[in-house]
Amino acid sequence: EVQLVESGGGLVQAGGSLRLSCAASGFTFSNYWMHWVRRAPGKGLVWVSRIKTDGSITTYADSVKGRFTISRDNAKDMLYLQMNSLRAEDTALYYCARDLGGRATQWGQGTLVTVSS
Amino acid sequence: DIVMTQSPLSLPVTPGEPASISCRSSQSLLNSNGNTYLDWYLQRPGQSPQLLICLGSNRASGVPDRFSGSGSGTDFTLKISRVEAEDFGVYYCMQALQTPYTFGQGTKLEIK
């Protein structure tokens, strides 16, 4: 069974940092592009970042560029999102997702990040 | 960025009746490879988004055949032939033609 389990969320002050993790299982992790998507309270879904299968290509939304870094460890089947210089507007439920836009899309259950100002 | 616009934003429906949601993109989602990069998702309360339709009209694995996606270029439609209790939630369209991937605002399917 395909599983994506996010962790690392929590309460942090504005300007602080957090590192989100996403543990993948049930599929060959290294074969898939991976993504982070977030949903702020009462708002819709917003794509945050993506990383190629081997980590050689990363792309970011303008709102997080220069502050967030996506990475992966294919040996450990892990996806990460390092979030620095956090702002109140980064408060959201963060999902990791496999193969967004493809036929094999799967999402995790999300981890909540709350940034206090 | 490609802007995705859904309508309506709220859709009261009686179970057993059909439903239809529209999604319009600010530019064509047809790729040179012949694929149209438009997906539909359902997010039920407290759950993560579930892929319903990929590449414009392809039902995802395990999705009931009462769901269908159609359209081309910039205009797309999700149809539910007969709404069931498990179908209520928020529906999103999403374009994956280019980054940043963008979502519509969401359409809340509610019990009438």
CSV table of N, CA and C in Angstrom, one decimal, chain B residues 15 30 55 60 91 100:
chain,number,residue,atom,x,y,z
B,15,PRO,N,-29.1,14.5,-3.1
B,15,PRO,CA,-28.5,13.2,-3.4
B,15,PRO,C,-29.4,12.5,-4.4
B,30,LEU,N,-3.1,22.4,-23.1
B,30,LEU,CA,-2.7,21.3,-24.1
B,30,LEU,C,-1.2,21.4,-24.3
B,55,LEU,N,-5.3,14.3,-16.4
B,55,LEU,CA,-5.2,14.6,-17.8
B,55,LEU,C,-6.5,14.9,-18.5
B,60,ALA,N,-9.2,8.3,-12.3
B,60,ALA,CA,-8.1,7.7,-11.5
B,60,ALA,C,-8.6,6.3,-11.0
B,91,TYR,N,-14.4,20.5,-4.3
B,91,TYR,CA,-13.8,20.0,-5.5
B,91,TYR,C,-12.8,21.1,-6.1
B,100,PRO,N,4.4,27.7,-11.6
B,100,PRO,CA,3.8,27.0,-10.5
B,100,PRO,C,2.5,26.4,-10.8
